[in-house]
Tab-separated table of C-alpha atoms and ligand atoms in Angstrom:
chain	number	residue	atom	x	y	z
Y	11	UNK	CA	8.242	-34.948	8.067
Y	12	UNK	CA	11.987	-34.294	8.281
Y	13	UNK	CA	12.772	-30.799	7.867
Y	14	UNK	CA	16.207	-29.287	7.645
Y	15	UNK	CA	18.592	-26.219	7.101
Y	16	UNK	CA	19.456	-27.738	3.429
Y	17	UNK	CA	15.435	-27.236	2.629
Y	18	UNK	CA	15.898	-23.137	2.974
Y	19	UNK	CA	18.429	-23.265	0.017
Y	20	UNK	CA	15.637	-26.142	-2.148
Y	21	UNK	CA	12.650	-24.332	-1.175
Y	22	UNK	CA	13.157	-20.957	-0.450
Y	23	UNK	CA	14.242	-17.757	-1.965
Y	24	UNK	CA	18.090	-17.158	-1.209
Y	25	UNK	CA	17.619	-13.282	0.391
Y	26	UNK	CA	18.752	-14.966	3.569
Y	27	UNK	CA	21.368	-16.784	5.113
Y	28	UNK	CA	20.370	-18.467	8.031
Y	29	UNK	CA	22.443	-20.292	10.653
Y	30	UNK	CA	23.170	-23.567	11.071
Y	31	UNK	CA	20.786	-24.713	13.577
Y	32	UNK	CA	16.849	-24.411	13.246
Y	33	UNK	CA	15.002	-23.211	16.669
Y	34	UNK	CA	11.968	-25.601	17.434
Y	35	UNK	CA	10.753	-24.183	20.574
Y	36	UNK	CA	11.535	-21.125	23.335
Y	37	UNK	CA	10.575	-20.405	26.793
Y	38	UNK	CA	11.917	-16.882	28.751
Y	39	UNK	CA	15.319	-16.556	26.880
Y	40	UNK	CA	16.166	-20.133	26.197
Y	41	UNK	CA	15.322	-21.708	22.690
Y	42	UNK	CA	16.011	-25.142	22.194
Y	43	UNK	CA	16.972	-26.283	18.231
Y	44	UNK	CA	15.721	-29.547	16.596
Y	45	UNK	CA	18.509	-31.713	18.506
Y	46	UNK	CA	17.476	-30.930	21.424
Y	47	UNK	CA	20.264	-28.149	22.332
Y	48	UNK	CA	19.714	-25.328	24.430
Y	49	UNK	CA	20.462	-21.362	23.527
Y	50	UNK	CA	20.577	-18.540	25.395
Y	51	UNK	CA	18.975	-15.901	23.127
Y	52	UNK	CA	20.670	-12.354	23.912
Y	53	UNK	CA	19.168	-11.759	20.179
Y	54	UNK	CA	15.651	-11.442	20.516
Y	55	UNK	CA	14.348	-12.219	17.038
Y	56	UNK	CA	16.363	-8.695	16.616
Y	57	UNK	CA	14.921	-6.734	19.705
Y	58	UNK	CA	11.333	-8.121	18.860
Y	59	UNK	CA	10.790	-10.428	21.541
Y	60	UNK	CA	10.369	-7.992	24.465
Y	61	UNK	CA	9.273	-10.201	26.989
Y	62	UNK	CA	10.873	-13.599	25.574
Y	63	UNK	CA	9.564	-16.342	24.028
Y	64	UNK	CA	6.076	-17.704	24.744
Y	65	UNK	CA	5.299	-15.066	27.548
Y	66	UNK	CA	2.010	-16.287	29.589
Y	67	UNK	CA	0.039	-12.765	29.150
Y	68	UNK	CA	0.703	-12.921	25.196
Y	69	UNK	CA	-0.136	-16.459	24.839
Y	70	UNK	CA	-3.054	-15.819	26.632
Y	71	UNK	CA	-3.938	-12.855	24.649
Y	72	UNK	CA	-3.490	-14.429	21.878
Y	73	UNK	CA	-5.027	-17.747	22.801
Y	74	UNK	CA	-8.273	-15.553	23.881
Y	75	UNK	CA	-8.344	-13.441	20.683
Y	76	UNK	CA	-7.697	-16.191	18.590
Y	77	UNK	CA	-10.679	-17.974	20.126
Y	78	UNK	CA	-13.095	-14.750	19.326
Y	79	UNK	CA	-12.123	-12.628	16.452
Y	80	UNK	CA	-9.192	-12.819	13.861
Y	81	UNK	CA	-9.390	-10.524	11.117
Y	82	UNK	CA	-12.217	-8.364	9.715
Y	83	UNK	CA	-10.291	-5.893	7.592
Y	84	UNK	CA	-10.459	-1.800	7.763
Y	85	UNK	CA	-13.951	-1.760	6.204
Y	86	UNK	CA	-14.841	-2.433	9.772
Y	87	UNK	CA	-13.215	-1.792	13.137
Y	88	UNK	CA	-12.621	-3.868	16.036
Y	89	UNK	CA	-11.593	-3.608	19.974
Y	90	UNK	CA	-8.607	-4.722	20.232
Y	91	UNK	CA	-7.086	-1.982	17.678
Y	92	UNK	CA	-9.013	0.603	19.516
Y	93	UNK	CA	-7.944	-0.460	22.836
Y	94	UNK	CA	-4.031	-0.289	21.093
Y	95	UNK	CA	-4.650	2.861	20.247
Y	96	UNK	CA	-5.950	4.418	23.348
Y	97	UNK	CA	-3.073	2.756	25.173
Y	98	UNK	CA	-0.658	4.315	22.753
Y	99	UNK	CA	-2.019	7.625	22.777
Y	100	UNK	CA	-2.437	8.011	26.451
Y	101	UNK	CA	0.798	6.908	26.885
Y	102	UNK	CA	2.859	9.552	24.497
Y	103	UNK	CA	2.556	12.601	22.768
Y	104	UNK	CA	0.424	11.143	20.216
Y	105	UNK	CA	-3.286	11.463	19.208
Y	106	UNK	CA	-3.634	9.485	16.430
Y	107	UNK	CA	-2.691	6.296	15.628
Y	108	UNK	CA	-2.169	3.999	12.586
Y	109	UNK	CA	-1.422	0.259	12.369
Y	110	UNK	CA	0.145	-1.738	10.060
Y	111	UNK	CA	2.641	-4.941	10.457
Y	112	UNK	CA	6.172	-4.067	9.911
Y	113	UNK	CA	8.533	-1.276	10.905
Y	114	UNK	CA	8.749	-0.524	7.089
Y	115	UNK	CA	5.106	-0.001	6.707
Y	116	UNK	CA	5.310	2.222	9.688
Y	117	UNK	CA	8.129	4.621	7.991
Y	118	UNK	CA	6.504	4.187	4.314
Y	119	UNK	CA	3.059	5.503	6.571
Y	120	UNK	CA	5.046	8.240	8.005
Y	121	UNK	CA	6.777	9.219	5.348
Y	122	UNK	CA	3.922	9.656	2.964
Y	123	UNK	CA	1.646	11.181	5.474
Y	124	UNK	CA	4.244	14.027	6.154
Y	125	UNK	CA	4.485	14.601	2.252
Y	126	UNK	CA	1.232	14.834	1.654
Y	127	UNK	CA	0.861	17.296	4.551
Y	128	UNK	CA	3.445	19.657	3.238
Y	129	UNK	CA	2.503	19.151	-0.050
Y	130	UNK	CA	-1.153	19.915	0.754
Y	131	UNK	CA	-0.102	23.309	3.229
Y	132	UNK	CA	2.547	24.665	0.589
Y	133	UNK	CA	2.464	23.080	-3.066
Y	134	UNK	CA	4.276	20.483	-4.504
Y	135	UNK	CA	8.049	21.773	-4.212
Y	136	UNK	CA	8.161	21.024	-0.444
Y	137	UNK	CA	8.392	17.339	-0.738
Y	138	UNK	CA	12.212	17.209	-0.114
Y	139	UNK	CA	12.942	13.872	2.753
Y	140	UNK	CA	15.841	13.982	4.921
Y	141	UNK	CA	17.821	11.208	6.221
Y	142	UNK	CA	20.733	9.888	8.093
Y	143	UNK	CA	23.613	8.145	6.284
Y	144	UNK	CA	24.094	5.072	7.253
Y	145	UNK	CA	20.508	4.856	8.729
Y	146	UNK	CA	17.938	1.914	8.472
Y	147	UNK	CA	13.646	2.307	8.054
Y	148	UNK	CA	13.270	-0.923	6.361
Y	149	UNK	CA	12.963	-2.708	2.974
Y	150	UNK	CA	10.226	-1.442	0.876
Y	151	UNK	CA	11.772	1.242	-1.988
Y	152	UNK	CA	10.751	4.071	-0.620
Y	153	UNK	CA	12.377	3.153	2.775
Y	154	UNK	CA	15.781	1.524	1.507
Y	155	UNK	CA	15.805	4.911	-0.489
Y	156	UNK	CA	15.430	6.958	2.491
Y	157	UNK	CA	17.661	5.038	4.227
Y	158	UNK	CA	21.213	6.506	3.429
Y	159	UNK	CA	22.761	2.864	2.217
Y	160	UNK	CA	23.307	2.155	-0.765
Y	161	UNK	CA	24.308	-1.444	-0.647
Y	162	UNK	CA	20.297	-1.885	-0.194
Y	163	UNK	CA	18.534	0.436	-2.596
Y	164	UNK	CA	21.315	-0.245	-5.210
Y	165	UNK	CA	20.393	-2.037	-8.140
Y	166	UNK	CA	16.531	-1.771	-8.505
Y	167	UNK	CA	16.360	0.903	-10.877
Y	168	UNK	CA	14.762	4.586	-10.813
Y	169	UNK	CA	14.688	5.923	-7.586
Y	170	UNK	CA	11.928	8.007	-5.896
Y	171	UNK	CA	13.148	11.665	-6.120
Y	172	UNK	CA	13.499	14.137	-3.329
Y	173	UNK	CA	15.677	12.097	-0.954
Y	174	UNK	CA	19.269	13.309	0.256
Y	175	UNK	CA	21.053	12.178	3.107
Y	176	UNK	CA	23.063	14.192	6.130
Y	177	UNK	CA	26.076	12.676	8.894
Y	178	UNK	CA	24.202	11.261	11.727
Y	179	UNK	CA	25.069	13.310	14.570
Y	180	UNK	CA	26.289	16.347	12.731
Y	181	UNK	CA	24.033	19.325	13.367
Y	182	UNK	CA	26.074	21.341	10.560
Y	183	UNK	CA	25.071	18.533	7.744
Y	184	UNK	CA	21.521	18.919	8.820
Y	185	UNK	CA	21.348	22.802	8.778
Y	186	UNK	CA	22.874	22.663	4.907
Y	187	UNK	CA	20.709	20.244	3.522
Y	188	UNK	CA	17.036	21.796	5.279
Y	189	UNK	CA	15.067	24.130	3.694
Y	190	UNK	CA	11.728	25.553	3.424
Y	191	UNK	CA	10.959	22.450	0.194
Y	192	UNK	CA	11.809	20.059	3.461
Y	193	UNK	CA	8.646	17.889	3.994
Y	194	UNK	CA	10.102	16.058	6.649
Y	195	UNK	CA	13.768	14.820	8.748
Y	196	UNK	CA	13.938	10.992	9.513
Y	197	UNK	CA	16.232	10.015	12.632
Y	198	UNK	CA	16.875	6.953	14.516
Y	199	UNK	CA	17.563	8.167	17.816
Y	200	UNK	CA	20.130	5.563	18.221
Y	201	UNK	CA	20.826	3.833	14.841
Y	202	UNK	CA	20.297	-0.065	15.629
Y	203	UNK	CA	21.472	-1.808	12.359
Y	204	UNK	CA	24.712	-0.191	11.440
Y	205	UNK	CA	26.522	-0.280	14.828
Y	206	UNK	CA	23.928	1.004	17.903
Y	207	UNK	CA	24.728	4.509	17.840
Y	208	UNK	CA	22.876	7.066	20.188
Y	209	UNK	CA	22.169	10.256	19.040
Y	210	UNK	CA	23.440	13.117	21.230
Y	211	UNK	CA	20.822	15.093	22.624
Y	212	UNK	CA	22.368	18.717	21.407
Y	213	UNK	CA	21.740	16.949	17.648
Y	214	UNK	CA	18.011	15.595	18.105
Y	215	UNK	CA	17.434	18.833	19.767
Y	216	UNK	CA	18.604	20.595	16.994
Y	217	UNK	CA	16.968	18.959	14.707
Y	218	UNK	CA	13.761	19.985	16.017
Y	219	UNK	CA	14.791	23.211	15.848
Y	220	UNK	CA	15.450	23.118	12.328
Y	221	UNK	CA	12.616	21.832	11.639
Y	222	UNK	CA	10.076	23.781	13.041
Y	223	UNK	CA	12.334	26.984	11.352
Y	224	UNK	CA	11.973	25.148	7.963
Y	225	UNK	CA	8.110	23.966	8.618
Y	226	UNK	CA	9.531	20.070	8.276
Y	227	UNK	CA	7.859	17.474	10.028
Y	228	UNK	CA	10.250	15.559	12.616
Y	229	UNK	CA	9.870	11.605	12.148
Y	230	UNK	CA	11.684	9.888	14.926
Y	231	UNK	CA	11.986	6.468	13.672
Y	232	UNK	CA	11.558	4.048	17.167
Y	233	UNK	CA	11.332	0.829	15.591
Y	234	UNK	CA	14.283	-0.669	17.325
Y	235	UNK	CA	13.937	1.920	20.274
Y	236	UNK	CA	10.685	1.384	20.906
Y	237	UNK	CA	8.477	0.016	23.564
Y	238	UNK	CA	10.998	-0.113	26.580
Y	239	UNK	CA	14.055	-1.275	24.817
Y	240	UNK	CA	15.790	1.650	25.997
Y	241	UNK	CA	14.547	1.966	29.449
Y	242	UNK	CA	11.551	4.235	28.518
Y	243	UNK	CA	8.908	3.236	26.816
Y	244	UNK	CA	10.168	5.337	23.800
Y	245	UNK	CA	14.028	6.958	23.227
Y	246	UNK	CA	12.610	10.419	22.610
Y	247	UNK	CA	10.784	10.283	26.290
Y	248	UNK	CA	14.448	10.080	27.730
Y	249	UNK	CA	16.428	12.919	25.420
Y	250	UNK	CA	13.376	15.464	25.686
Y	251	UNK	CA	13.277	15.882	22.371
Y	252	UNK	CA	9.383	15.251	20.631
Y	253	UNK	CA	8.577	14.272	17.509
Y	254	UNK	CA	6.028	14.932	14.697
Y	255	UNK	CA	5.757	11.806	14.030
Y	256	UNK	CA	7.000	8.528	15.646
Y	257	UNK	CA	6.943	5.040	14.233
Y	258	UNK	CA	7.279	1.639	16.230
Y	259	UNK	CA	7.120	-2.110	15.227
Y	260	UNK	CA	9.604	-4.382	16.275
Y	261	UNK	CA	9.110	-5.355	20.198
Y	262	UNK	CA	5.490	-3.581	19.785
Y	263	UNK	CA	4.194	-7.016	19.481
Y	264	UNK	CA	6.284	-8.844	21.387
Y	265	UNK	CA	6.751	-11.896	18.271
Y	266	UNK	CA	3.716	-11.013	16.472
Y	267	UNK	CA	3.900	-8.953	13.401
Y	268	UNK	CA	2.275	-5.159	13.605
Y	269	UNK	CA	3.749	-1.842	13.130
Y	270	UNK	CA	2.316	1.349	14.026
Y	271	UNK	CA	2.798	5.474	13.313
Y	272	UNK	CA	1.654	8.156	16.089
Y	273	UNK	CA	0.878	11.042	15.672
Y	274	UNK	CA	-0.452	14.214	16.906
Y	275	UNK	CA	-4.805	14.951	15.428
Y	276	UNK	CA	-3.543	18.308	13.521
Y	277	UNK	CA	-1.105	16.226	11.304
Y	278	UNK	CA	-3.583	13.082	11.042
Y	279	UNK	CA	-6.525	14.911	9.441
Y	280	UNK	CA	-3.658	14.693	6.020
Y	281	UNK	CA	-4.360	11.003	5.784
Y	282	UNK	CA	-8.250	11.496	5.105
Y	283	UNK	CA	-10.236	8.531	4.160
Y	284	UNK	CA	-8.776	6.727	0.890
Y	285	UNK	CA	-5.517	8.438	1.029
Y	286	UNK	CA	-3.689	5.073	2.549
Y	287	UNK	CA	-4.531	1.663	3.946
Y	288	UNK	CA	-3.299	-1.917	4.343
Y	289	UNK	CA	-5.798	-4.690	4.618
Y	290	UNK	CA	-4.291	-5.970	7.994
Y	291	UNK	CA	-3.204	-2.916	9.511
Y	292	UNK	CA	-4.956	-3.310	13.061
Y	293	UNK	CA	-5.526	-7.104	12.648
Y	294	UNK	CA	-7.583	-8.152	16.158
Y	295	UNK	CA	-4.987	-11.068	16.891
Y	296	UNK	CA	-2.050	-8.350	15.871
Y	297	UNK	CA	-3.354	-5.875	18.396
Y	298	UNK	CA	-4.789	-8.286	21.306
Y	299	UNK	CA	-0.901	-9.589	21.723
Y	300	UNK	CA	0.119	-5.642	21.541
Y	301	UNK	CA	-2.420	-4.580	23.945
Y	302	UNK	CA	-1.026	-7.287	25.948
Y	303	UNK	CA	2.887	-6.599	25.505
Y	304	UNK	CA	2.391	-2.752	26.587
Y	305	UNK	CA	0.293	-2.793	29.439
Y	306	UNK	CA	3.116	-5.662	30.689
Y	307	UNK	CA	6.473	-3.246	29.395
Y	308	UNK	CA	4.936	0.155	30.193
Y	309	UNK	CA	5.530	-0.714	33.771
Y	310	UNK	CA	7.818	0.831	36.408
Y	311	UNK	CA	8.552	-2.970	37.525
Y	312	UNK	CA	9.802	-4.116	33.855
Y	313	UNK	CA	11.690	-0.411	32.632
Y	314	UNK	CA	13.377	0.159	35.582
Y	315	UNK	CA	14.427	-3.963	35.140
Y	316	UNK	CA	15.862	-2.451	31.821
Y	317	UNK	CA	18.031	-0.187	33.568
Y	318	UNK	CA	19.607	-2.270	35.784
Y	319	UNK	CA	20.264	-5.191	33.593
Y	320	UNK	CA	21.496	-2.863	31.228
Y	321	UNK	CA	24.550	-2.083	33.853
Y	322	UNK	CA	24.944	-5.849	34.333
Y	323	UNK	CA	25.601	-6.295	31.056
Y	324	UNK	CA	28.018	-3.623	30.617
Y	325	UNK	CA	29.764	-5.013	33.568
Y	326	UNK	CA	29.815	-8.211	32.261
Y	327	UNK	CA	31.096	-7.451	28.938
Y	328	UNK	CA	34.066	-5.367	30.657
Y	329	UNK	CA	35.022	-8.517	32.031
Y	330	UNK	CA	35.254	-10.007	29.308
Y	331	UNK	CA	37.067	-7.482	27.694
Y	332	UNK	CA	39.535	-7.649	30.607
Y	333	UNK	CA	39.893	-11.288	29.992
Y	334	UNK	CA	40.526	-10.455	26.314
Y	335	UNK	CA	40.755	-7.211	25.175
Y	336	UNK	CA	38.873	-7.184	21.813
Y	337	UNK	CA	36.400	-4.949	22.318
Y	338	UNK	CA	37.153	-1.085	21.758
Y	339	UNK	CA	33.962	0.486	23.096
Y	340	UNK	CA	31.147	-0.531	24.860
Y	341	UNK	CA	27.576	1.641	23.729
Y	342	UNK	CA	24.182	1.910	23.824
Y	343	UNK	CA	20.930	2.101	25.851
Y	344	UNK	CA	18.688	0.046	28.175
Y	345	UNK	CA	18.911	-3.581	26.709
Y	346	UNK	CA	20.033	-2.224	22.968
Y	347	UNK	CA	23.943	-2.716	23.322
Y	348	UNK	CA	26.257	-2.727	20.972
Y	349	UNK	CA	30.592	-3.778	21.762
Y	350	UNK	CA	32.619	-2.511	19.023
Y	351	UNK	CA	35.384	-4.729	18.070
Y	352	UNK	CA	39.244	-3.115	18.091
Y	353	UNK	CA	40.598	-2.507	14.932
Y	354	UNK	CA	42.820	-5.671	14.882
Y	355	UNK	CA	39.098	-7.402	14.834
Y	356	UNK	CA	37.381	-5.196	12.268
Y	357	UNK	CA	35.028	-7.135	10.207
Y	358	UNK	CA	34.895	-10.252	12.210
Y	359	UNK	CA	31.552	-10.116	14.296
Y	360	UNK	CA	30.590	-13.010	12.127
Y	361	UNK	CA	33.288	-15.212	13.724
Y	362	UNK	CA	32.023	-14.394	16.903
Y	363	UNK	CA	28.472	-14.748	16.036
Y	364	UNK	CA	29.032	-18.388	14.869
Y	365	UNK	CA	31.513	-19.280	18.144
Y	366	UNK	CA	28.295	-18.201	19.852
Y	367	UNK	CA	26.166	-20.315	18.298
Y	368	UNK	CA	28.747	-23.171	19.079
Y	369	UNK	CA	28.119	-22.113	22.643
Y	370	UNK	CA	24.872	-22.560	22.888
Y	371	UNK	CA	24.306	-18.063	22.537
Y	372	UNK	CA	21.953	-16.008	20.145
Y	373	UNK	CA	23.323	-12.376	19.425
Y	374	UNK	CA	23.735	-10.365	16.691
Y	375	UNK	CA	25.694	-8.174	14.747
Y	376	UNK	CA	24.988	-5.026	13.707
Y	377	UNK	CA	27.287	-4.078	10.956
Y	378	UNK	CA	30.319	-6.272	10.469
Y	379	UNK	CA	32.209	-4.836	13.786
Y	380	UNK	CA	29.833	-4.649	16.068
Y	381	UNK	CA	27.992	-7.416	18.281
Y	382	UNK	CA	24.943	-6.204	19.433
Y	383	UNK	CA	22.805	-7.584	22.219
Y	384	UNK	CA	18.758	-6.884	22.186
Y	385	UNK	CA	17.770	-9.677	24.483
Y	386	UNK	CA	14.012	-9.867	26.547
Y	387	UNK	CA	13.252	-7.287	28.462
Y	388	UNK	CA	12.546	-9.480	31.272
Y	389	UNK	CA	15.677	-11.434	30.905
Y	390	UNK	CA	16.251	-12.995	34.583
Y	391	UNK	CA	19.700	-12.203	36.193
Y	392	UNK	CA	20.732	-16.148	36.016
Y	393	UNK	CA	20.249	-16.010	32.202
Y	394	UNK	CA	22.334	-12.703	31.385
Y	395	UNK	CA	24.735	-14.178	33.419
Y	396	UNK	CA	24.839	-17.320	31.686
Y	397	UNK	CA	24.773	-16.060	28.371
Y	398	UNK	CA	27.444	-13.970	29.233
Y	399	UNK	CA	29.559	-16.671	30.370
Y	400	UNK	CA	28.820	-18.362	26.889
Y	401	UNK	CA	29.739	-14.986	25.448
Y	402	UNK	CA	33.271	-14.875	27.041
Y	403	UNK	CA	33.767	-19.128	25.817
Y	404	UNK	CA	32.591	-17.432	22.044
Y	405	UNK	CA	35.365	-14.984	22.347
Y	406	UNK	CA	38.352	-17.070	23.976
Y	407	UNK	CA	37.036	-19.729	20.991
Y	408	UNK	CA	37.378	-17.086	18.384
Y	409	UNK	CA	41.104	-16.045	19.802
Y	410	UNK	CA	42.239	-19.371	19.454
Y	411	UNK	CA	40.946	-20.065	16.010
Y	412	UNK	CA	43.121	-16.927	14.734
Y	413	UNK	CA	46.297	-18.427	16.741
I	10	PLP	C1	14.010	-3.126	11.840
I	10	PLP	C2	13.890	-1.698	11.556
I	10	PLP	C3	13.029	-1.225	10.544
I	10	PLP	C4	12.269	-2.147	9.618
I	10	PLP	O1	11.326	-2.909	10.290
I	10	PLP	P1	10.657	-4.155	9.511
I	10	PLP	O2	9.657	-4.676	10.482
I	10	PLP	O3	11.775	-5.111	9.231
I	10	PLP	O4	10.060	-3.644	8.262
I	10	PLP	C5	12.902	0.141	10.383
I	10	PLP	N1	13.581	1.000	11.161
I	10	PLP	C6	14.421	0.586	12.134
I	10	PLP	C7	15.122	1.599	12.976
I	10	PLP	C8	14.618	-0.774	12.359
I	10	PLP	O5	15.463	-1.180	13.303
């Protein structure tokens, strides 16, 4: 069997354009690619690999589980999704909890559980959704809908109805879209895809304000934030600021697919039995590797590690910036870090992103000026600093190239 980048464009659907090199193997933060060559991923399968790749506790989670109980659907229920739960719930404001396997299943949960609550307390007309511009929930219609870009909802027809869009950040926008027809306000409390921008806390707050005035649910969407990436376990922990509703996928299983929506019991009872479901939602092997993945990142030990790494790597990228001046602004939280490129650069993170990958470095962008870092959790010190050295080769590379 000889496998190779040139099979993705025979074999598979062109939605994607992957790089280059194909990863065989990882260990920590270091991925090795079918020749043999060594990475440094500061990507983290896009902030999903929490604690790195092939972690000991969720290989041996997953090892155990796989060994004793896969998959027995939501006709029945099983320990490992009620363990999940209990660990979720006792750890946040939430009292309910729903699984499912992707960060879009988690919003498209949300989202329909908060209109069928309003719809149920006050009639039909209060199904209006709010979202950010420029925000990201995820792929299926309804969530590339909500989501306030239309480069990814464009182009598939009739739209769901109800959905307008306010300035991220901009309490004013907010206040003249919401109004008692206002089923619910989506927010990324930092957006992740289009540039890792934090929300300030006066605007969360205010959100929630407006919401309870207008008797809208308040969705905070944590699938990027989630689970430690920021420091805590979730963003909204850290600005004060409590949801209705929160939704988390991404590093929640630390490589393996799940998604999940908490909530508080008096909003739950709205998804009564029949109402929604997903025949893997709360899979045994799913939940076994998140069981595992929490218990390790809901740890003083592994969030305060988060902090401090997140300071080296602002250092480091300042000296690099000293060395070459392209970045404009440094941002971000915990180990979700974004370095906006100066104007002279705009548009070129892709350059960068492939000098990286020349290097031997896996980051990411997140929109065209912007390279974003969401690396392990539990990245050691020698392989930040390492990456970051491959980081500031990538950049004196990409100089040179432009002459
Ligand atoms: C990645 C992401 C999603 C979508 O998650 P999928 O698992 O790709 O469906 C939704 N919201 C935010 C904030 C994300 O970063």
């Amino acid at each position: 069997m000889s496998l190779s980048r040139s099979d993705f464009d025979q074999y598979m659907v062109p939605n994607y354009a992957p790089a280059a090199f194909v990863p065989v193997r990882g260990a920590g933060s270091r991925v090795w690619d079918q020749e043999g060559r060594e990475y440094i991923d500061l990507a983290g399968g896009i902030a999903v690999n929490a604690l790195g790749h092939c972690h000991p506790v969720l290989v041996k989670a997953l090892t155990e589980q796989g060994n004793t109980l896969w998959h027995v659907s939501n006709v029945f229920t099983n320990e490992p999704a009620l363990a999940l739960a209990e660990q979720l719930v006792d750890a946040t404001f939430a009292e309910r909890a729903f699984f499912c396997n992707s960060g879009a299943e988690a919003n498209e949960a949300a989202l329909k559980l908060a209109r069928r609550a309003a719809i149920e307390l006050h009639g039909e007309r209060k199904h209006k959704v709010l979202s950010a511009y420029n925000s990201f929930h995820g792929r299926t219609f309804f969530t590339v809908c909500v989501g306030g870009q239309p480069k990814y909802s464009d182009g598939f027809g009739p739209r769901p109805a109800g959905i307008e869009h306010f300035d991220y950040n901009d309490l004013d926008s907010l206040a003249a879209l919401i109004d008692d027809d206002t089923a619910a306000v989506i927010i990324e409390p930092i957006q992740g895809e289009s540039g890792v921008l934090p929300a300030s806390r006066e605007f969360l707050l205010g959100a929630r304000q407006l919401c309870d005035k207008h008797g809208a649910y308040l969705i905070f969407d944590e699938v990027q934030t989630g689970m430690g990436r920021t420091g805590h376990l979730y963003a909204y922990m850290e600005y004060g600021v409590v949801p209705d509703i929160l939704t988390s996928a991404k590093s929640l299983g630390g490589g393996f697919p799940i998604g999940a929506m908490l909530t508080t019991s008096a909003l739950a009872k709205y998804l009564a039995v029949g109402t929604h479901g997903t025949t893997y939602g709360g899979n045994p092997l799913a939940c076994a590797v998140a069981s595992a993945a929490v218990a390790t990142i809901n740890t003083p030990e592994v969030l305060g590690g988060v902090l401090r790494q997140h300071d080296r790597v602002i250092a480091g990228l300042e000296a690099i910036n000293a060395r070459h001046g392209v970045f404009a602004e440094m941002r971000g939280r915990g180990l979700l870090i974004g370095a906006e490129l100066k104007a002279e650069y705009a548009g070129q993170a892709r350059e960068i992103l492939a000098q990286a990958a020349l290097q031997g470095l896996m980051v990411l962008m997140a929109g065209p000026n912007v390279i974003r870092l969401a690396p392990s959790l539990v990245v050691t010190d020698a392989d930040m600093d390492e990456g970051l050295a491959r980081l500031d080769r990538a950049v004196a590379a990409f100089l040179a190239a432009r002459g």
